[in-house]
Every structure is written in structure tokens, then in C-alpha cells.
Short mmCIF file of C-alpha atoms in Angstrom, two decimals:
data_model
loop_
_atom_site.label_atom_id
_atom_site.label_comp_id
_atom_site.label_asym_id
_atom_site.label_seq_id
_atom_site.Cartn_x
_atom_site.Cartn_y
_atom_site.Cartn_z
CA GLU C 1 0.00 0.00 0.00
CA LEU C 2 2.95 2.35 0.58
CA GLY C 3 4.38 1.83 -2.89
CA ILE C 4 7.88 1.66 -1.46
CA ASP C 5 9.70 -1.19 0.24
CA PRO C 6 10.86 -0.14 3.74
CA LEU C 7 13.79 -2.53 3.38
CA ASP C 8 15.08 -0.37 0.51
CA VAL C 9 15.53 2.64 2.80
CA GLU C 10 19.18 3.63 2.74
CA GLN C 11 19.03 6.77 4.90
CA LEU C 12 16.29 8.40 6.93
CA LEU C 13 16.38 11.90 8.37
CA ALA C 14 13.60 13.31 10.53
CA ILE C 15 13.37 17.03 11.25
CA VAL C 16 11.04 18.69 13.74
CA GLU C 17 10.93 22.46 13.98
CA ALA C 18 9.44 23.77 17.21
CA GLN C 19 7.40 26.94 16.93
CA VAL C 20 6.31 28.95 19.93
CA GLY C 21 2.59 29.65 19.61
CA GLY C 22 1.98 27.18 16.82
CA PRO C 23 2.19 23.55 15.87
CA PRO C 24 5.64 22.17 15.05
CA GLY C 25 6.77 21.63 11.50
CA ALA C 26 7.90 18.12 10.65
CA ALA C 27 9.81 16.59 7.77
CA VAL C 28 11.16 13.18 6.86
CA VAL C 29 13.80 12.80 4.17
CA VAL C 30 14.11 9.25 2.83
CA ARG C 31 16.97 8.14 0.59
CA MET C 32 16.23 4.83 -1.12
CA ALA C 33 18.71 2.20 -2.29
CA ARG C 34 16.75 1.87 -5.55
CA PRO C 35 14.71 4.35 -7.60
CA LEU C 36 11.26 5.18 -6.29
CA PRO C 37 8.30 3.87 -8.29
CA GLU C 38 6.44 6.36 -10.47
CA GLY C 39 2.89 7.43 -9.61
CA LYS C 40 0.99 7.05 -6.38
CA ILE C 41 3.10 6.25 -3.32
CA LEU C 42 2.52 6.33 0.44
CA GLY C 43 -1.07 5.06 0.12
CA PRO C 44 -3.59 7.08 2.15
CA LEU C 45 -1.19 10.01 2.56
CA TRP C 46 -1.19 10.51 -1.22
CA ASP C 47 -4.98 10.87 -1.12
CA ARG C 48 -4.67 13.83 1.28
CA THR C 49 -2.52 15.77 -1.20
CA ASN C 50 -3.14 17.68 -4.40
CA GLU C 51 -0.86 18.14 -7.38
CA ASP C 52 0.89 21.51 -7.30
CA LYS C 53 4.13 23.17 -8.43
CA LEU C 54 7.08 24.22 -6.31
CA ASP C 55 10.01 25.97 -7.95
CA GLY C 56 8.71 24.74 -11.32
CA LYS C 57 8.62 21.10 -10.20
CA THR C 58 5.43 19.08 -9.76
CA TYR C 59 4.83 17.76 -6.24
CA ARG C 60 1.95 16.69 -4.00
CA LYS C 61 0.90 19.51 -1.65
CA GLY C 62 -0.84 18.63 1.62
CA ALA C 63 -4.56 19.51 1.53
CA GLY C 64 -4.35 21.38 4.86
CA PRO C 65 -1.58 23.26 6.70
CA MET C 66 -0.75 20.25 8.89
CA ASP C 67 -1.18 17.64 6.14
CA PRO C 68 2.20 16.52 4.84
CA SER C 69 3.29 17.27 1.31
CA ILE C 70 5.19 14.73 -0.83
CA TYR C 71 8.18 15.93 -2.85
CA ARG C 72 10.49 13.77 -4.99
CA ALA C 73 13.86 15.50 -4.92
CA ASP C 74 15.28 12.94 -7.36
CA ASP C 75 14.57 9.35 -8.37
CA ARG C 76 15.77 8.00 -4.99
CA THR C 77 15.05 10.84 -2.53
CA LEU C 78 11.65 11.58 -1.07
CA LEU C 79 10.68 14.41 1.27
CA VAL C 80 7.47 14.16 3.27
CA ALA C 81 6.88 17.35 5.23
CA THR C 82 4.48 20.05 6.27
CA ASP C 83 4.49 22.48 3.38
CA ASP C 84 6.12 25.39 5.24
CA LEU C 85 8.99 23.23 6.47
CA LEU C 86 9.33 21.56 3.05
CA ARG C 87 9.89 24.99 1.50
CA LYS C 88 12.50 25.86 4.17
CA VAL C 89 14.35 22.56 3.67
CA LEU C 90 14.45 23.03 -0.11
CA ALA C 91 15.54 26.68 0.19
CA ASN C 92 18.34 25.71 2.57
CA HIS C 93 19.41 22.89 0.27
CA ALA C 94 19.60 25.34 -2.65
CA ALA C 95 21.55 27.95 -0.62
CA PRO C 96 22.90 26.28 2.54
CA LYS C 97 23.27 28.46 5.62
CA GLU C 98 25.57 27.53 8.46
CA GLY C 99 23.41 26.95 11.51
CA LYS C 100 23.59 25.47 14.98
CA MET C 101 22.50 22.02 13.84
CA THR C 102 25.12 22.05 11.07
CA ALA C 103 27.78 22.84 13.68
CA VAL C 104 26.61 20.00 15.94
CA LEU C 105 26.45 17.47 13.11
CA GLY C 106 29.82 18.65 11.76
CA ARG C 107 31.50 17.46 14.97
CA ILE C 108 30.46 13.85 14.30
CA ALA C 109 33.47 12.12 12.80
CA GLU C 110 31.73 8.92 11.73
CA PRO C 111 27.93 8.77 11.59
CA PRO C 112 26.38 6.01 13.70
CA ASP C 113 23.56 3.71 12.57
CA ALA C 114 21.05 5.91 14.40
CA LEU C 115 21.41 9.47 15.65
CA ALA C 116 19.01 11.89 17.30
CA VAL C 117 19.98 15.45 18.16
CA VAL C 118 17.77 17.97 19.91
CA LEU C 119 18.76 21.63 20.01
CA VAL C 120 17.44 22.86 23.34
CA GLU C 121 17.46 26.62 22.74
CA PRO C 122 14.52 26.67 20.27
CA ILE C 123 12.36 24.52 22.55
CA ARG C 124 13.53 25.91 25.89
CA PRO C 125 10.34 27.95 26.51
CA LEU C 126 8.18 24.93 25.61
CA VAL C 127 10.04 22.72 28.09
CA ALA C 128 10.90 25.18 30.87
CA MET C 129 7.40 26.50 31.55
CA PRO C 130 5.66 23.15 32.20
CA LEU C 131 8.72 21.91 34.08
CA ALA C 132 8.68 25.02 36.31
CA MET C 133 5.04 24.38 37.23
CA MET C 134 5.61 20.68 37.97
CA PRO C 135 5.65 19.86 41.69
CA LEU C 136 8.86 17.98 42.45
CA PRO C 137 10.17 16.67 45.76
CA PRO C 138 12.93 18.91 47.20
CA PRO C 139 15.82 16.61 46.20
CA PHE C 140 14.73 16.92 42.54
CA GLU C 141 13.91 20.65 42.48
CA ASP C 142 17.17 21.46 40.59
CA VAL C 143 15.91 19.38 37.62
CA LYS C 144 13.89 22.49 36.68
CA LYS C 145 17.18 24.28 35.89
CA ILE C 146 18.30 21.73 33.26
CA PRO C 147 16.75 23.41 30.16
CA GLU C 148 18.68 26.63 30.92
CA LEU C 149 21.94 24.71 31.24
CA LEU C 150 21.77 22.76 27.97
CA THR C 151 22.38 23.65 24.35
CA SER C 152 21.79 20.16 22.91
CA VAL C 153 21.03 16.54 23.71
CA GLY C 154 22.30 13.74 21.49
CA VAL C 155 21.64 10.02 21.33
CA LYS C 156 23.78 7.72 19.17
CA ALA C 157 23.33 4.02 18.57
CA ASN C 158 25.19 1.42 16.55
CA VAL C 159 23.30 -1.79 15.98
CA THR C 160 25.59 -3.22 13.31
CA GLY C 161 29.24 -4.06 13.88
CA ASP C 162 30.35 -2.81 17.28
CA PHE C 163 27.10 -2.44 19.21
CA GLY C 164 26.99 0.72 21.28
CA PHE C 165 24.74 3.43 22.65
CA SER C 166 25.58 6.86 24.03
CA LEU C 167 23.77 9.86 25.40
CA SER C 168 25.52 13.23 25.36
CA LEU C 169 24.48 16.49 26.93
CA ARG C 170 26.16 19.70 25.79
CA ALA C 171 26.08 22.51 28.33
CA THR C 172 25.98 26.23 27.56
CA ASN C 173 29.41 26.77 29.21
CA ASP C 174 31.83 25.24 31.74
CA ALA C 175 29.93 26.56 34.76
CA ALA C 176 26.68 25.15 33.39
CA ALA C 177 28.40 21.80 32.76
CA GLN C 178 29.55 21.65 36.38
CA GLN C 179 26.07 22.56 37.61
CA LEU C 180 24.51 19.96 35.30
CA GLU C 181 26.93 17.29 36.50
CA LYS C 182 26.01 18.10 40.11
CA ILE C 183 22.27 17.78 39.33
CA ILE C 184 22.76 14.46 37.56
CA ASP C 185 24.97 13.08 40.35
#
């Protein structure tokens, strides 16, 4: 029903863009090992899109603002994203801008099998406010400070070859790292 074989997925990238005061944007970039089939793909999702043009190229635009659009970048690359985020991803691909996520990803010498990175700064208000209102026992009260101390959280996993898993927290500065270490301990 999807029109693509999940076992043919070579790379998968998920992007979520937090927006204060609005729903998040989401995108999935899928790179296939073989060319994508022509015509209808992704079953029911296709039915919630309409043919449209973007930068002179035909694509499937989501029927509503939160319905994902379907864009074939080339014969093996598929983007499924909310339309606003799709346009941002394509614009950045055409004229890349150095950003915080690029800097974080640039420090990774060898990509693992699975990687998740969360930049804390853009979501800090979304996390800090509910956390501040949460009643915590006195020994855990300092947990409420964690969003202010972090710039990013990363999770890496290797499931092929040398199995391994790691969680890394990047603090805003040395003092924040010491404070974070004290909270965790």
C-alpha cells in the first residue's frame, strides 16, 4: 500500500521544527537504495494531497496546513513534510546556511547507525514553563534548571558491527556543565 519497500531505505532523516505559539513543522527525508516507483506512493497520505508546483517542479501539496506534502527531490530521494517546512528545507538545500545544527552534526566524525539530536534553545520555553510548574520533591527541584543549562542533547546508537549506545548532553558553558553534572549526580 505504501508503494515503497521499507527494506530499501538507505538513509532516513527526521526534522522537527518547534514553533512557539503554533504547531511544530515536521519533515522526513528518505533516501532509497533503488529508484522510487512512479505514480501514487505512500497510500492514504497521497490521497490527502493535491498536485501543485514548487520551484517549477510538480509535487503533492498537503490539503491542509498540517497535512504533509510529498516531494520527490530525485529518483531516490523523497521528502514528506508540512508544506512550510518543506519549502524551508528546499531553500536551505539550494543555498545552505551555516546553523547550529550544522555545527553539531559537523563534529560527528563517523555517523552512527542511528542518531538523534535535539537543540534545546529553540524549545527551551516549551520545556521550561511546564517543568517550572511541575511539583517535584525537594531533592529533585534542581531538575527544573536543566533546560537553561543545555544547548543540545544527542543520542547515538550502533546496531551493526560494534554495538553501542551513548547519550551526550552539551552545556551552555563550563559553569553550566559543572552545575549539570552536580544535578545528575
